[in-house]
PDB file of C-alpha atoms and ligand atoms in Angstrom:
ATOM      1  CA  UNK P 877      88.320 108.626 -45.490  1.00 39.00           C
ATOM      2  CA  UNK P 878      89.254 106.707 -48.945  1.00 43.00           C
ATOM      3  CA  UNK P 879      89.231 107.869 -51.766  1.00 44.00           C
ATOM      4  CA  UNK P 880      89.083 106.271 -55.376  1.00 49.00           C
ATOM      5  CA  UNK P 881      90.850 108.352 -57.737  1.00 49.00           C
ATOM      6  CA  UNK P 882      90.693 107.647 -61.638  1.00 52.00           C
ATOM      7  CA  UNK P 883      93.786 108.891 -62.819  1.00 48.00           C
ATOM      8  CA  UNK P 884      94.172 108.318 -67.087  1.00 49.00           C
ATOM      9  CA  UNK P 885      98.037 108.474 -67.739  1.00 45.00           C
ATOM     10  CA  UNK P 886      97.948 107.007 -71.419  1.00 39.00           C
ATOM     11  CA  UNK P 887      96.567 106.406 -74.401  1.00 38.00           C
ATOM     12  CA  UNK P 888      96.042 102.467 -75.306  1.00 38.00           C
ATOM     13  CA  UNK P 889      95.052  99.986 -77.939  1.00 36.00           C
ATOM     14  CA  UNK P 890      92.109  98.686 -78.801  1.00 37.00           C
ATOM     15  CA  UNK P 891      90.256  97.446 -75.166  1.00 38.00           C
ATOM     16  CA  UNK P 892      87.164  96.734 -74.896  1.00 39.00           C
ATOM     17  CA  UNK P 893      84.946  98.794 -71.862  1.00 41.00           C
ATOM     18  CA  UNK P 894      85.544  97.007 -68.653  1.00 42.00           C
ATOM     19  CA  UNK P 895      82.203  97.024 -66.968  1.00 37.00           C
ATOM     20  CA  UNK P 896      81.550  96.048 -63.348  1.00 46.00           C
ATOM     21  CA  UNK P 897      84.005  95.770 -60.781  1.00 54.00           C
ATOM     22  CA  UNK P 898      86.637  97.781 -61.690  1.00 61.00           C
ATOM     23  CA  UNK P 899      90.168  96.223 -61.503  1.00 67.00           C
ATOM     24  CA  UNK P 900      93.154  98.085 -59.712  1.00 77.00           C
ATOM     25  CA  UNK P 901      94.312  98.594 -63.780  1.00 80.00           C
ATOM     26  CA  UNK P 902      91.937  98.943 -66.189  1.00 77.00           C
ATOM     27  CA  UNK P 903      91.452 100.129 -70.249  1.00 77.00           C
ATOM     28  CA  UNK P 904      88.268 101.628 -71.161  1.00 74.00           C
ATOM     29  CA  UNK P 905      88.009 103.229 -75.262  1.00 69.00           C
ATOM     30  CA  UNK P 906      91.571 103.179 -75.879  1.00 72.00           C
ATOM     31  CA  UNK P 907      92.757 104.698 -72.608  1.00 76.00           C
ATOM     32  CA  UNK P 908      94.355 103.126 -69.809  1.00 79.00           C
ATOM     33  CA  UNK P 909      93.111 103.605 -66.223  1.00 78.00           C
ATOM     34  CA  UNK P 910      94.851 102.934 -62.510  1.00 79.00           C
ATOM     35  CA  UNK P 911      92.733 103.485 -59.193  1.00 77.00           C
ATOM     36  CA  UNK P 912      94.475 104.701 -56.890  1.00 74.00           C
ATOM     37  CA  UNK P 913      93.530 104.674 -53.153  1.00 71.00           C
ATOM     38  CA  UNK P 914      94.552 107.668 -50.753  1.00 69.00           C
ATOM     39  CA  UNK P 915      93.567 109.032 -47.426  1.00 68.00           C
ATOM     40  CA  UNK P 916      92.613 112.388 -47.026  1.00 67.00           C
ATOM     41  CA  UNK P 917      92.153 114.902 -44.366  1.00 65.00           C
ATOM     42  CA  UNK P 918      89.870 115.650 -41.619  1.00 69.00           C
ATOM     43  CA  UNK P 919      87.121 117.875 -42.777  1.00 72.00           C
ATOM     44  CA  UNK P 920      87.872 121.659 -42.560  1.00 78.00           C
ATOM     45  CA  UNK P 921      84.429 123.957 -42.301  1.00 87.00           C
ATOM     46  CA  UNK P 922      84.607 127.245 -44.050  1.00 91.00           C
ATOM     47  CA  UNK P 923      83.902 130.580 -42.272  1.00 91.00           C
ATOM     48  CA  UNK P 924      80.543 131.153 -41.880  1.00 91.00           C
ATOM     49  CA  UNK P 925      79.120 133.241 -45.223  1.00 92.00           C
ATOM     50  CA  UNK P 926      75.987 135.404 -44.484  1.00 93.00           C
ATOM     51  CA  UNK P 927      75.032 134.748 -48.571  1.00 95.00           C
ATOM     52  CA  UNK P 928      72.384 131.962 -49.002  1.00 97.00           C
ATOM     53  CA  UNK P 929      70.970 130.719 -52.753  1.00 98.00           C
ATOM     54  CA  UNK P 930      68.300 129.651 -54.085  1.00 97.00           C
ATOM     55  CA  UNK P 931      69.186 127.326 -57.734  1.00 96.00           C
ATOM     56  CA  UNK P 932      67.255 126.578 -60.641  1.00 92.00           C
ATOM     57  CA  UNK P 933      68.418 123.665 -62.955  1.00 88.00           C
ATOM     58  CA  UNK P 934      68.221 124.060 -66.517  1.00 82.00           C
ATOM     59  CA  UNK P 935      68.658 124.023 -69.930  1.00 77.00           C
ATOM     60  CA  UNK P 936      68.317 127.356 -71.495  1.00 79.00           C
ATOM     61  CA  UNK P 937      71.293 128.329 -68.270  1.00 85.00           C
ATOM     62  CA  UNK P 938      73.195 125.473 -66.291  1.00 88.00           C
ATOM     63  CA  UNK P 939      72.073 126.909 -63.357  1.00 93.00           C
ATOM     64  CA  UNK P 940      69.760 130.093 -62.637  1.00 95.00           C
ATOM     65  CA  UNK P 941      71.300 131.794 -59.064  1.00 98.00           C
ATOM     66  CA  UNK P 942      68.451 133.694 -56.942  1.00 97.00           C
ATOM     67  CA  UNK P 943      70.465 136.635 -56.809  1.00 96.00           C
ATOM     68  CA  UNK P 944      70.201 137.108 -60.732  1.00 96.00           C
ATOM     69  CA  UNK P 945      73.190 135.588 -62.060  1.00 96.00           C
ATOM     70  CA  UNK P 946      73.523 132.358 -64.146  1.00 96.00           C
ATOM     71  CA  UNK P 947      75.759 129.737 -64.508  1.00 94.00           C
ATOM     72  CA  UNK P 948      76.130 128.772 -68.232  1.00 89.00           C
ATOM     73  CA  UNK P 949      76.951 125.274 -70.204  1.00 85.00           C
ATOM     74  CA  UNK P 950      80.567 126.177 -71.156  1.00 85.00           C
ATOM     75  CA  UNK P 951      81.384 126.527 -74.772  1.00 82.00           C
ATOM     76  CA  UNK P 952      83.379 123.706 -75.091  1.00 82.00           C
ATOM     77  CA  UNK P 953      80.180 121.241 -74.789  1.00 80.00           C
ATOM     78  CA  UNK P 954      79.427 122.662 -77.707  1.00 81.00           C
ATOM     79  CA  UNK P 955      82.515 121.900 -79.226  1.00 86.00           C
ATOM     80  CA  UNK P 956      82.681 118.419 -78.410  1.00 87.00           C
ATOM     81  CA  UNK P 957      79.016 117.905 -79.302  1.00 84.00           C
ATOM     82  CA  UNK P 958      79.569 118.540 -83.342  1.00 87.00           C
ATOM     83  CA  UNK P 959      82.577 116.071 -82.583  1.00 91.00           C
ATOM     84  CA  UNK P 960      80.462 113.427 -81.225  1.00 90.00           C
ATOM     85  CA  UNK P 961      77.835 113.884 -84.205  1.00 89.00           C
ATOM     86  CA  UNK P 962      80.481 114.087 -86.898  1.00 93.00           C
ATOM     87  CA  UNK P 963      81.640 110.558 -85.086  1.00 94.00           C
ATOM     88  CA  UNK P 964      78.069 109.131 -85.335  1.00 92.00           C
ATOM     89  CA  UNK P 965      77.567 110.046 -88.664  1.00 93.00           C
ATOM     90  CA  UNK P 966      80.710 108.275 -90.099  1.00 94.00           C
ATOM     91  CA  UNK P 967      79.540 105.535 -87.303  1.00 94.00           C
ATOM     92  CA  UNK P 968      76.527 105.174 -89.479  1.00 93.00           C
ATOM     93  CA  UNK P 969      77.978 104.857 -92.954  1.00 94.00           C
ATOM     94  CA  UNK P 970      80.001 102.123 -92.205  1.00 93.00           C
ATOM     95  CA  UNK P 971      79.525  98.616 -92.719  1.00 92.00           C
ATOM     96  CA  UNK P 972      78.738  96.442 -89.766  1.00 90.00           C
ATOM     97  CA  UNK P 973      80.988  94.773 -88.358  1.00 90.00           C
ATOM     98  CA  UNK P 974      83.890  95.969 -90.567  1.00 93.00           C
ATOM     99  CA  UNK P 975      87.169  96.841 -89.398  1.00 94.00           C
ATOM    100  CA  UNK P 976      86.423 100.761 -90.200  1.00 94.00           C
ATOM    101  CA  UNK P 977      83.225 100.155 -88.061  1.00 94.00           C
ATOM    102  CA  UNK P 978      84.855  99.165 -85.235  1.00 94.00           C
ATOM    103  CA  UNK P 979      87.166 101.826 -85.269  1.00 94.00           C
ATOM    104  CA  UNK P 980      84.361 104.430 -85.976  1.00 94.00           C
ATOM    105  CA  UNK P 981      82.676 102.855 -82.755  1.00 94.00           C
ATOM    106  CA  UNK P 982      85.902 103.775 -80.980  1.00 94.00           C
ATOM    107  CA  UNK P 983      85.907 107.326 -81.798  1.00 93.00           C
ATOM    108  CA  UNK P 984      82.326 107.612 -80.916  1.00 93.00           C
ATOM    109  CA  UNK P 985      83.052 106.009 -77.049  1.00 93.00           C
ATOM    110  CA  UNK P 986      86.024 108.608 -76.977  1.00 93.00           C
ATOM    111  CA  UNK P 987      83.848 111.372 -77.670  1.00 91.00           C
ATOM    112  CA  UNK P 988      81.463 110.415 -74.809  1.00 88.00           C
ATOM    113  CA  UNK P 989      83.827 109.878 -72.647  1.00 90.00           C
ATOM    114  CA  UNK P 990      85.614 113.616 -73.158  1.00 90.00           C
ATOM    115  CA  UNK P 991      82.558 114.897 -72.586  1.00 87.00           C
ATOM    116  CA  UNK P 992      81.886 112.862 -69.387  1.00 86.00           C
ATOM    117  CA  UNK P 993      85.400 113.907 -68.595  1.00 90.00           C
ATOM    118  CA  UNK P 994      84.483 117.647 -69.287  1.00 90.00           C
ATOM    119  CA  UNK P 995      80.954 117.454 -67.174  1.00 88.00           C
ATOM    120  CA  UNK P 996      82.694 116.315 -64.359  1.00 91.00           C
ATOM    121  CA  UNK P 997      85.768 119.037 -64.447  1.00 93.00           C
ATOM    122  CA  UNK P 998      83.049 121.622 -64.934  1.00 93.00           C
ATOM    123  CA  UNK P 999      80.566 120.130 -61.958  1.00 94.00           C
ATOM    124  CA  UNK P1000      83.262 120.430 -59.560  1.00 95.00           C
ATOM    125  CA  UNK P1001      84.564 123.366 -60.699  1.00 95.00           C
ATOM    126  CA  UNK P1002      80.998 124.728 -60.097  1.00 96.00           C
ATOM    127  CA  UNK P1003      80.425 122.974 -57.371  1.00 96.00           C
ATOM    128  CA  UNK P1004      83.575 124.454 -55.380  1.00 96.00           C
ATOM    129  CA  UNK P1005      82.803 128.044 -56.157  1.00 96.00           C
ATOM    130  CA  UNK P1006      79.213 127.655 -54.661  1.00 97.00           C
ATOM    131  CA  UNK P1007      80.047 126.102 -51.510  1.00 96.00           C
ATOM    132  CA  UNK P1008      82.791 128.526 -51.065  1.00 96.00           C
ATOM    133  CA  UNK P1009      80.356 131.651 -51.019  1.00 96.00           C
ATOM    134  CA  UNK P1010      77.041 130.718 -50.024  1.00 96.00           C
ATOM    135  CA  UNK P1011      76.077 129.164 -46.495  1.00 96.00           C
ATOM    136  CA  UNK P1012      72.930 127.554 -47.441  1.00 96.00           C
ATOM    137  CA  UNK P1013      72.361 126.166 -50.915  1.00 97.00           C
ATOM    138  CA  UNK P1014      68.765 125.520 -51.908  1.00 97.00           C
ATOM    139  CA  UNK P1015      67.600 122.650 -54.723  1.00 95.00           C
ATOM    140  CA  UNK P1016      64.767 121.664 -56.041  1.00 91.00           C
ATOM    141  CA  UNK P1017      64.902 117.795 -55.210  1.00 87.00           C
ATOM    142  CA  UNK P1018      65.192 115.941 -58.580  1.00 73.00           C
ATOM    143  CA  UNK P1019      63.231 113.276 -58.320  1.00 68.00           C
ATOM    144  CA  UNK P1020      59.962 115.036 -58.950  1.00 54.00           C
ATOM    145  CA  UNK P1021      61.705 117.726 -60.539  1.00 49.00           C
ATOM    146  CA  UNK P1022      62.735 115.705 -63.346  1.00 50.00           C
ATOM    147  CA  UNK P1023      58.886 114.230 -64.320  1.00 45.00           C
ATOM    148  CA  UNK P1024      58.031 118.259 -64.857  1.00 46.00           C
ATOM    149  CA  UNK P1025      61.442 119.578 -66.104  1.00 49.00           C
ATOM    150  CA  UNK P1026      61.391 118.800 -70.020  1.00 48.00           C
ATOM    151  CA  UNK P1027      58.695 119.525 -72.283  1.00 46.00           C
ATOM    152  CA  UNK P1028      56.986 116.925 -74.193  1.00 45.00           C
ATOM    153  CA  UNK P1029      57.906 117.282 -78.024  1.00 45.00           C
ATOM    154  CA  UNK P1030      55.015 119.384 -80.322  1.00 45.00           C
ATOM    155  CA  UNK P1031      53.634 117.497 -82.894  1.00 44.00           C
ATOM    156  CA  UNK P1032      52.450 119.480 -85.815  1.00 43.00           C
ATOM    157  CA  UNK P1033      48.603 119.167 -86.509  1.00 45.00           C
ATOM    158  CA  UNK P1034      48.534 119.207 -89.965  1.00 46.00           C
ATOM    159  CA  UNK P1035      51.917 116.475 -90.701  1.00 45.00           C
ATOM    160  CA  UNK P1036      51.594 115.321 -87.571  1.00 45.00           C
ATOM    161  CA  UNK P1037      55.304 115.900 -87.697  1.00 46.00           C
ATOM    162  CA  UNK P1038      57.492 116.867 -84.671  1.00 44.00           C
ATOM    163  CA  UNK P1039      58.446 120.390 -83.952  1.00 43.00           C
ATOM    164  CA  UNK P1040      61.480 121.296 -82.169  1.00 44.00           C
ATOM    165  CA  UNK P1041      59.889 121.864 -78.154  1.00 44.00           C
ATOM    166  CA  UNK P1042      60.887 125.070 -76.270  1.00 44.00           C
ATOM    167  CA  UNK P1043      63.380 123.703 -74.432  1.00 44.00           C
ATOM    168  CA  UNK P1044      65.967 121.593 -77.144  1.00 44.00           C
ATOM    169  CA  UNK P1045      65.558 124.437 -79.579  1.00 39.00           C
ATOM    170  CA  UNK P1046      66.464 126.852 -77.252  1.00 41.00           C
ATOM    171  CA  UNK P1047      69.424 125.098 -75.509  1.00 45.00           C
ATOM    172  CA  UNK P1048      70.314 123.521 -78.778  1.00 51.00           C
ATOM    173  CA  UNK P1049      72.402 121.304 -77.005  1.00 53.00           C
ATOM    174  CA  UNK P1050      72.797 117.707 -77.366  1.00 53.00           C
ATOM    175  CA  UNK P1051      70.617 115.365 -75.076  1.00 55.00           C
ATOM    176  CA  UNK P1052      73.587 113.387 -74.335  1.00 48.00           C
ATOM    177  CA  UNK P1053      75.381 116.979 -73.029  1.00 52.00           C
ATOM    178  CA  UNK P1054      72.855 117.375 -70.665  1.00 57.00           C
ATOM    179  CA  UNK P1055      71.386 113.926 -69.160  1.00 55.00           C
ATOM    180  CA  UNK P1056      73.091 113.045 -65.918  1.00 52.00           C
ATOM    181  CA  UNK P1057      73.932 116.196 -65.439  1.00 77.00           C
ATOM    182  CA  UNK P1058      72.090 117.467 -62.242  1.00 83.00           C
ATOM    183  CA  UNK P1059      71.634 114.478 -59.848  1.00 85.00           C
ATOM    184  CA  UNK P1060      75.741 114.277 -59.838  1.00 88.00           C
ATOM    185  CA  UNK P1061      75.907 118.215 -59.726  1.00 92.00           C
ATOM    186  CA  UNK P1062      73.969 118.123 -56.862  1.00 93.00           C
ATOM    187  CA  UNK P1063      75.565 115.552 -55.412  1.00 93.00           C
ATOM    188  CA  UNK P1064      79.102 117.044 -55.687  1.00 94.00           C
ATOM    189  CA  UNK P1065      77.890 119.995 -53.959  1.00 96.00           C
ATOM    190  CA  UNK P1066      76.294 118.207 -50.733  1.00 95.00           C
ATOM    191  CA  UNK P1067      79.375 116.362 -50.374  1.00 95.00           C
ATOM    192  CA  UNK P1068      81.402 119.478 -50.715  1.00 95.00           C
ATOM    193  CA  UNK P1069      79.418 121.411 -48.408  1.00 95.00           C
ATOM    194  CA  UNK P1070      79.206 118.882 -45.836  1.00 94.00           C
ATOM    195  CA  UNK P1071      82.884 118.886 -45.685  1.00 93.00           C
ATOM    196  CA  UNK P1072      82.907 122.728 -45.447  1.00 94.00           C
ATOM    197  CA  UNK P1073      79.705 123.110 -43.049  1.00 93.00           C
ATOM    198  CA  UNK P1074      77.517 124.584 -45.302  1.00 94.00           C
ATOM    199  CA  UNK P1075      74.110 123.484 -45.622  1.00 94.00           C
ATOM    200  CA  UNK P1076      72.216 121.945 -48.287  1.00 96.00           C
ATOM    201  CA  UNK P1077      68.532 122.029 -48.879  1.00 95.00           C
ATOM    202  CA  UNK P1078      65.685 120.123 -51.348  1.00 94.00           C
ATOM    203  CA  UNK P1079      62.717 121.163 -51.836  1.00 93.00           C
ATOM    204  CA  UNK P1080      59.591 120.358 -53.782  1.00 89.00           C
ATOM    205  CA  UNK P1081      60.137 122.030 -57.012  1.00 82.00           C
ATOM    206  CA  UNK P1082      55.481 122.292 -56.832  1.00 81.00           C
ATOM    207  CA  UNK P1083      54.705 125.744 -58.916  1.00 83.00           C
ATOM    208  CA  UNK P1084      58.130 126.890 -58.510  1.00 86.00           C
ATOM    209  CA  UNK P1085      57.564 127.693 -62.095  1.00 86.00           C
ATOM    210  CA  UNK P1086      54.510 129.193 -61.832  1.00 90.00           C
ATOM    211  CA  UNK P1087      54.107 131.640 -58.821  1.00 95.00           C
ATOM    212  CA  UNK P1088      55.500 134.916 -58.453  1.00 96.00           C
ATOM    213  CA  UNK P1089      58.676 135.038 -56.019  1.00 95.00           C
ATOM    214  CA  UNK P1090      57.047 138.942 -55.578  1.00 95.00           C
ATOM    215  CA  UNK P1091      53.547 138.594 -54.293  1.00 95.00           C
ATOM    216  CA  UNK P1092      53.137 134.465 -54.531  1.00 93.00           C
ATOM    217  CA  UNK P1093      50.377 135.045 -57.056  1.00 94.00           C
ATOM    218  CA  UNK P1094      50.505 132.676 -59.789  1.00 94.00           C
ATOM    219  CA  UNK P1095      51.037 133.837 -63.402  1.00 92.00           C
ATOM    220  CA  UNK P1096      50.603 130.575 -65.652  1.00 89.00           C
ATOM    221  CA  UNK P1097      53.479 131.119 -68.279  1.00 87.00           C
ATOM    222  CA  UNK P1098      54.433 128.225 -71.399  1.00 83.00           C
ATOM    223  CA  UNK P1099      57.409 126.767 -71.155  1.00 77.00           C
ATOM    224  CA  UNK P1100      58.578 129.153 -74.380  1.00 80.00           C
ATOM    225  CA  UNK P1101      57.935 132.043 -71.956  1.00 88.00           C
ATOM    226  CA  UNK P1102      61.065 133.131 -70.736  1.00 89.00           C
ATOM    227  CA  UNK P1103      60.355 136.066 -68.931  1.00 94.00           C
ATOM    228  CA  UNK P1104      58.364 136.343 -65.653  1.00 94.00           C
ATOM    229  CA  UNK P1105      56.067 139.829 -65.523  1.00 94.00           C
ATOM    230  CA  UNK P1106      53.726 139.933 -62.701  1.00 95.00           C
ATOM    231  CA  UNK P1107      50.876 142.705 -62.320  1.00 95.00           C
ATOM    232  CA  UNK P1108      52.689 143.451 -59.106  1.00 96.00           C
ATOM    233  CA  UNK P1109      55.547 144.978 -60.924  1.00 94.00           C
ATOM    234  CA  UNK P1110      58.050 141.802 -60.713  1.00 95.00           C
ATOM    235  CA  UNK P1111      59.622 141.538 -63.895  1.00 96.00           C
ATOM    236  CA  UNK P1112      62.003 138.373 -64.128  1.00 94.00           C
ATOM    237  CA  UNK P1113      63.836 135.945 -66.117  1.00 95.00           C
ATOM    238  CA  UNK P1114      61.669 132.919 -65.684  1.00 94.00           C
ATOM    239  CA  UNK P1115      64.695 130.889 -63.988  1.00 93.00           C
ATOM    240  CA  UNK P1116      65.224 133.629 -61.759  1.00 96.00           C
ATOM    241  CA  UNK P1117      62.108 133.975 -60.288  1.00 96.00           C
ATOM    242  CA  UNK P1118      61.993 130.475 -59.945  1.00 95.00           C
ATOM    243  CA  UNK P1119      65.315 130.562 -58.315  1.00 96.00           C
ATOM    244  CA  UNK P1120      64.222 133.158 -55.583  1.00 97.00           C
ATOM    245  CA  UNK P1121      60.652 130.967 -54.939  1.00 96.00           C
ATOM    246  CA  UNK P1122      63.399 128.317 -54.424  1.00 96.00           C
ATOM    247  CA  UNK P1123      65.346 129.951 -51.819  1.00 96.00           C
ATOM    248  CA  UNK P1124      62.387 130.675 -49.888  1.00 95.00           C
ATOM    249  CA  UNK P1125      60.703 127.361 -49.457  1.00 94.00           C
ATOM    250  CA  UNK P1126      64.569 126.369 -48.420  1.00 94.00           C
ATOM    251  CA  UNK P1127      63.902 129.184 -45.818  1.00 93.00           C
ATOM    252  CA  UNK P1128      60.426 128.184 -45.117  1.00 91.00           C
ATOM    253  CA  UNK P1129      62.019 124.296 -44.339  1.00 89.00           C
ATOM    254  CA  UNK P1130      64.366 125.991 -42.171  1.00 87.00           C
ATOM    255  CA  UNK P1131      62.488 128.106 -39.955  1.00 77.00           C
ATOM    256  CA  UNK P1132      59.757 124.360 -39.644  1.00 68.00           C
ATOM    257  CA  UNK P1133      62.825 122.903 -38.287  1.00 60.00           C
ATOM    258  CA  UNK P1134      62.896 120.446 -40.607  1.00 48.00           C
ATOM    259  CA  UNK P1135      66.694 119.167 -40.910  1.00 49.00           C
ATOM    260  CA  UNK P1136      68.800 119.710 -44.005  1.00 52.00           C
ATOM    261  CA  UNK P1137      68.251 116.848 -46.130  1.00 51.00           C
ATOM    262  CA  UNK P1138      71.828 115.219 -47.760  1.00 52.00           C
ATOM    263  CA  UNK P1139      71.645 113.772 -51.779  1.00 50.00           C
ATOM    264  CA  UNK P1140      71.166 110.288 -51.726  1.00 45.00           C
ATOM    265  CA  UNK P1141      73.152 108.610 -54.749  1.00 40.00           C
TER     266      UNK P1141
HETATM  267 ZN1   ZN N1607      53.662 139.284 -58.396  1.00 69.47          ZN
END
């Protein structure tokens, strides 16, 4: 199997980012970029692990585990987020087209790109301790996940102004943090797990929001609501419930026979 691997080993001039095809030496923001091509090994499957999870994407918690835990954003996002708006804001005062203004431009593409760099260190990091424990690893498949994920902003009805929606105000992390986050999260783990023999599952995300993982009743809750309570007793995080309803339709696909479906990129 080949492998392109991006390795950075300096820091440049002034380049300009290299977009399509990339060449076998390349600068992008100031930094200096070889590809190098490698084979690796054959694939080696893990023991078999009797632990199976159900995951809920999101932005209150990275990732909401069926078996109550959570994966959180790691601090440094937030870190690197007041970087990248201090570097838009002196962006913004410049004049256009000015020598400063380019070079404010440059810090601003340097901050995106540490926190690219930074997603990706923390997706596989994530990525590899999942497929390590659980066997079967259930999604909700993005696609149609995505239309229902993020609330639409409030407008106020008197100023008709717009109010901070449950989900930004809660996270209170940048947009730019947390878009293309998933699909490539995802991604990383299906390849990982096919390498290790682990299985990885989508399903339709339909009223995984809504139902009870309990008693499958549904219990209509805003998206402000954070906790699940059920009249049958389940009381829940909100992700976690969703989480467990997750798992389940994984299981239902399962036991239909329906084969494990891989990410598509
Ligand atoms: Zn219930």
């Amino acid at each position: 199997m080949l492998v392109n691997e991006h390795v950075r080993f300096g820091e440049g001039g002034t380049g300009d980012p290299v977009t399509g095809d990339r060449p076998l030496l390349y600068r992008e923001s100031g930094y200096f970029y070889a590809i190098f091509t490698c084979e690796i090994g054959e694939p080696e499957p893990l023991p078999t692990s009797y632990e199976d999870v159900g995951i809920d994407l999101g932005v209150m918690h990275f990732a909401a585990l069926s078996d109550g835990t959570f994966i959180d954003h790691p601090r440094y996002f937030r870190k690197a987020e007041k970087k990248l708006a201090e570097a838009q804001q002196a962006l913004a005062r410049k004049k256009r087209g000015s020598h400063r203004c380019k070079k404010a431009a440059r810090q601003v593409a340097k901050c995106h790109r540490k926190i690219a760099n930074q997603r990706k260190d923390f997706h596989h990091k994530a990525s590899r301790k999942l497929v390590n424990r659980y066997q079967v690893i259930v999604f909700e498949d993005l696609k149609t996940a995505n239309l229902t994920r993020r609330p639409k902003p409030k407008q106020d009805e008197e100023t008709g102004a717009y109010l901070p929606n449950g989900a930004s105000a809660k996270a209170g992390l940048n947009k730019s943090i947390l878009d293309a986050g998933w699909a490539t999260f995802t991604e990383m783990v299906s390849v990982k797990a096919a390498w290790a023999g682990r299985a990885v599952i989508f399903v339709d995300p339909y009223k995984t929001s809504q139902l009870c993982s309990g008693c499958g009743a549904e219990v209509k809750k805003d998206l402000s609501e954070r906790w699940h309570s059920c009249q049958c007793s389940t009381e829940l995080d909100r992700d976690t419930n969703s989480a467990i309803l997750i798992l389940n339709l994984g299981y239902q696909q399962l036991v239909v026979g329906t084969r494990p479906t891989q990410a598509t990129a």
